[in-house]
Amino acid sequence: KEGKGFVKEYDSKGKLKFEGEFSNGSRNGKGKEYDFNGALKFEGEYLNGKIYGKGKEYFSKTGQLLFEGVYLYDHKYKGKAYLNGRLEFEGEYLYEKKWNGKGYDEQGNIIYELIKGSGKVKEYWWNGVLRFEGEYINGKENGKGKEFWWNGGLKFEGEYLNGKINGK
C-alpha cells in the first residue's frame, strides 16, 4: 500500500472491512468501515490511520445512527449521540465520556446538563433501558447512584468514587 488512492480492505474470510482514501501507508481522507457481517459501522474522515474529523457511527445490527460529529484520534470529541433513533446527548466528550452538554428524554426534553463532566446524569443501554442514574464529577460516577442490568433489574445502589463502587 504505497502512494495515494482509493483502497478496499478485506478480512481473512473475504468480507469487505474498509473502503476509502489511502496515502502514505494508512487511511487518510474519507472512508467507510464495516463489521464482520458486512454492515456499515462508521463513515467519515481519517488521518494517519485514525478516525479524525467529521464522522457517523452506526449500530451495525440495526443500521441506526449512534453518533454524528467530530472525532479526534479515534475518540468522540463533539457531536450528537442517539439512542433508538432519538437524540440522547448533545455536547462534548473527553476520553469517550460525556463532558459538556445536555441529555434528553424520549420527548426531547432536557433531563440533565453536564459542565466539565459534573452533574446528575442518566445513561442507557443499547436497547434503551436505563443503565446508570446518579452523580458525575469530572466525567466519572461520584456520589450516590444506581446501576441497572441491561434487562432493567437493579444491579447496585449506593456510593461511587472516581467511577468505582465505594462506600455504602
PDB file of N, CA and C in Angstrom, residues 32-69:
ATOM      1  N   LYS A  32     -15.105   4.261   4.799  1.00  0.00           N
ATOM      2  CA  LYS A  32     -16.193   3.546   5.466  1.00  0.00           C
ATOM      3  C   LYS A  32     -15.645   2.262   6.047  1.00  0.00           C
ATOM      4  N   GLU A  33     -16.072   1.959   7.291  1.00  0.00           N
ATOM      5  CA  GLU A  33     -15.703   0.709   7.954  1.00  0.00           C
ATOM      6  C   GLU A  33     -16.934  -0.167   8.088  1.00  0.00           C
ATOM      7  N   TYR A  34     -16.723  -1.477   7.980  1.00  0.00           N
ATOM      8  CA  TYR A  34     -17.817  -2.438   8.068  1.00  0.00           C
ATOM      9  C   TYR A  34     -17.503  -3.465   9.149  1.00  0.00           C
ATOM     10  N   ASP A  35     -18.555  -4.036   9.769  1.00  0.00           N
ATOM     11  CA  ASP A  35     -18.343  -5.064  10.779  1.00  0.00           C
ATOM     12  C   ASP A  35     -18.137  -6.417  10.102  1.00  0.00           C
ATOM     13  N   PHE A  36     -17.980  -7.464  10.899  1.00  0.00           N
ATOM     14  CA  PHE A  36     -17.699  -8.797  10.370  1.00  0.00           C
ATOM     15  C   PHE A  36     -18.850  -9.382   9.552  1.00  0.00           C
ATOM     16  N   ASN A  37     -20.058  -8.804   9.662  1.00  0.00           N
ATOM     17  CA  ASN A  37     -21.197  -9.250   8.853  1.00  0.00           C
ATOM     18  C   ASN A  37     -21.384  -8.398   7.599  1.00  0.00           C
ATOM     19  N   GLY A  38     -20.523  -7.415   7.422  1.00  0.00           N
ATOM     20  CA  GLY A  38     -20.617  -6.552   6.250  1.00  0.00           C
ATOM     21  C   GLY A  38     -21.504  -5.338   6.434  1.00  0.00           C
ATOM     22  N   ALA A  39     -21.991  -5.093   7.661  1.00  0.00           N
ATOM     23  CA  ALA A  39     -22.845  -3.930   7.927  1.00  0.00           C
ATOM     24  C   ALA A  39     -21.981  -2.697   8.193  1.00  0.00           C
ATOM     25  N   LEU A  40     -22.430  -1.556   7.712  1.00  0.00           N
ATOM     26  CA  LEU A  40     -21.720  -0.302   7.921  1.00  0.00           C
ATOM     27  C   LEU A  40     -21.692   0.043   9.401  1.00  0.00           C
ATOM     28  N   LYS A  41     -20.484   0.320   9.936  1.00  0.00           N
ATOM     29  CA  LYS A  41     -20.393   0.724  11.341  1.00  0.00           C
ATOM     30  C   LYS A  41     -19.824   2.127  11.496  1.00  0.00           C
ATOM     31  N   PHE A  42     -19.101   2.644  10.486  1.00  0.00           N
ATOM     32  CA  PHE A  42     -18.592   4.012  10.546  1.00  0.00           C
ATOM     33  C   PHE A  42     -18.351   4.544   9.144  1.00  0.00           C
ATOM     34  N   GLU A  43     -18.674   5.831   8.978  1.00  0.00           N
ATOM     35  CA  GLU A  43     -18.285   6.515   7.752  1.00  0.00           C
ATOM     36  C   GLU A  43     -17.828   7.917   8.134  1.00  0.00           C
ATOM     37  N   GLY A  44     -16.698   8.311   7.576  1.00  0.00           N
ATOM     38  CA  GLY A  44     -16.183   9.622   7.913  1.00  0.00           C
ATOM     39  C   GLY A  44     -14.761   9.822   7.469  1.00  0.00           C
ATOM     40  N   GLU A  45     -14.048  10.658   8.217  1.00  0.00           N
ATOM     41  CA  GLU A  45     -12.704  11.075   7.843  1.00  0.00           C
ATOM     42  C   GLU A  45     -11.641  10.398   8.699  1.00  0.00           C
ATOM     43  N   TYR A  46     -10.488  10.165   8.076  1.00  0.00           N
ATOM     44  CA  TYR A  46      -9.352   9.522   8.727  1.00  0.00           C
ATOM     45  C   TYR A  46      -8.102  10.373   8.534  1.00  0.00           C
ATOM     46  N   LEU A  47      -7.195  10.258   9.488  1.00  0.00           N
ATOM     47  CA  LEU A  47      -5.898  10.912   9.391  1.00  0.00           C
ATOM     48  C   LEU A  47      -4.861   9.964   9.986  1.00  0.00           C
ATOM     49  N   ASN A  48      -3.885   9.586   9.181  1.00  0.00           N
ATOM     50  CA  ASN A  48      -2.824   8.668   9.621  1.00  0.00           C
ATOM     51  C   ASN A  48      -3.370   7.391  10.258  1.00  0.00           C
ATOM     52  N   GLY A  49      -4.417   6.854   9.655  1.00  0.00           N
ATOM     53  CA  GLY A  49      -4.997   5.598  10.108  1.00  0.00           C
ATOM     54  C   GLY A  49      -5.992   5.700  11.250  1.00  0.00           C
ATOM     55  N   LYS A  50      -6.202   6.887  11.785  1.00  0.00           N
ATOM     56  CA  LYS A  50      -7.136   7.088  12.898  1.00  0.00           C
ATOM     57  C   LYS A  50      -8.369   7.858  12.419  1.00  0.00           C
ATOM     58  N   ILE A  51      -9.494   7.626  13.092  1.00  0.00           N
ATOM     59  CA  ILE A  51     -10.697   8.413  12.812  1.00  0.00           C
ATOM     60  C   ILE A  51     -10.421   9.820  13.319  1.00  0.00           C
ATOM     61  N   TYR A  52     -10.513  10.788  12.416  1.00  0.00           N
ATOM     62  CA  TYR A  52     -10.148  12.154  12.766  1.00  0.00           C
ATOM     63  C   TYR A  52     -10.929  13.107  11.872  1.00  0.00           C
ATOM     64  N   GLY A  53     -11.813  13.879  12.474  1.00  0.00           N
ATOM     65  CA  GLY A  53     -12.655  14.796  11.711  1.00  0.00           C
ATOM     66  C   GLY A  53     -14.112  14.388  11.810  1.00  0.00           C
ATOM     67  N   LYS A  54     -14.899  14.803  10.839  1.00  0.00           N
ATOM     68  CA  LYS A  54     -16.332  14.518  10.862  1.00  0.00           C
ATOM     69  C   LYS A  54     -16.603  13.053  10.546  1.00  0.00           C
ATOM     70  N   GLY A  55     -17.633  12.524  11.249  1.00  0.00           N
ATOM     71  CA  GLY A  55     -17.982  11.138  11.002  1.00  0.00           C
ATOM     72  C   GLY A  55     -19.311  10.757  11.615  1.00  0.00           C
ATOM     73  N   LYS A  56     -19.760   9.556  11.228  1.00  0.00           N
ATOM     74  CA  LYS A  56     -21.001   8.985  11.751  1.00  0.00           C
ATOM     75  C   LYS A  56     -20.750   7.537  12.133  1.00  0.00           C
ATOM     76  N   GLU A  57     -21.228   7.174  13.326  1.00  0.00           N
ATOM     77  CA  GLU A  57     -21.101   5.819  13.833  1.00  0.00           C
ATOM     78  C   GLU A  57     -22.481   5.182  13.872  1.00  0.00           C
ATOM     79  N   TYR A  58     -22.563   3.912  13.460  1.00  0.00           N
ATOM     80  CA  TYR A  58     -23.838   3.216  13.377  1.00  0.00           C
ATOM     81  C   TYR A  58     -23.842   1.959  14.242  1.00  0.00           C
ATOM     82  N   PHE A  59     -25.037   1.589  14.728  1.00  0.00           N
ATOM     83  CA  PHE A  59     -25.226   0.307  15.395  1.00  0.00           C
ATOM     84  C   PHE A  59     -25.397  -0.698  14.276  1.00  0.00           C
ATOM     85  N   SER A  60     -24.372  -1.476  14.019  1.00  0.00           N
ATOM     86  CA  SER A  60     -24.369  -2.305  12.818  1.00  0.00           C
ATOM     87  C   SER A  60     -25.481  -3.351  12.782  1.00  0.00           C
ATOM     88  N   LYS A  61     -25.996  -3.758  13.940  1.00  0.00           N
ATOM     89  CA  LYS A  61     -27.096  -4.733  13.966  1.00  0.00           C
ATOM     90  C   LYS A  61     -28.356  -4.192  13.301  1.00  0.00           C
ATOM     91  N   THR A  62     -28.648  -2.908  13.542  1.00  0.00           N
ATOM     92  CA  THR A  62     -29.900  -2.328  13.040  1.00  0.00           C
ATOM     93  C   THR A  62     -29.678  -1.232  12.006  1.00  0.00           C
ATOM     94  N   GLY A  63     -28.454  -0.739  11.902  1.00  0.00           N
ATOM     95  CA  GLY A  63     -28.175   0.360  10.985  1.00  0.00           C
ATOM     96  C   GLY A  63     -28.534   1.726  11.544  1.00  0.00           C
ATOM     97  N   GLN A  64     -29.002   1.775  12.801  1.00  0.00           N
ATOM     98  CA  GLN A  64     -29.386   3.054  13.399  1.00  0.00           C
ATOM     99  C   GLN A  64     -28.155   3.893  13.720  1.00  0.00           C
ATOM    100  N   LEU A  65     -28.293   5.191  13.533  1.00  0.00           N
ATOM    101  CA  LEU A  65     -27.246   6.146  13.841  1.00  0.00           C
ATOM    102  C   LEU A  65     -27.025   6.201  15.349  1.00  0.00           C
ATOM    103  N   LEU A  66     -25.757   6.067  15.784  1.00  0.00           N
ATOM    104  CA  LEU A  66     -25.407   6.152  17.195  1.00  0.00           C
ATOM    105  C   LEU A  66     -24.796   7.506  17.547  1.00  0.00           C
ATOM    106  N   PHE A  67     -23.956   8.021  16.641  1.00  0.00           N
ATOM    107  CA  PHE A  67     -23.259   9.276  16.911  1.00  0.00           C
ATOM    108  C   PHE A  67     -22.906   9.947  15.602  1.00  0.00           C
ATOM    109  N   GLU A  68     -23.041  11.270  15.587  1.00  0.00           N
ATOM    110  CA  GLU A  68     -22.551  12.053  14.456  1.00  0.00           C
ATOM    111  C   GLU A  68     -21.880  13.290  15.006  1.00  0.00           C
ATOM    112  N   GLY A  69     -20.689  13.553  14.488  1.00  0.00           N
ATOM    113  CA  GLY A  69     -19.963  14.706  14.987  1.00  0.00           C
ATOM    114  C   GLY A  69     -18.509  14.663  14.599  1.00  0.00           C
TER     115      GLY A  69
END
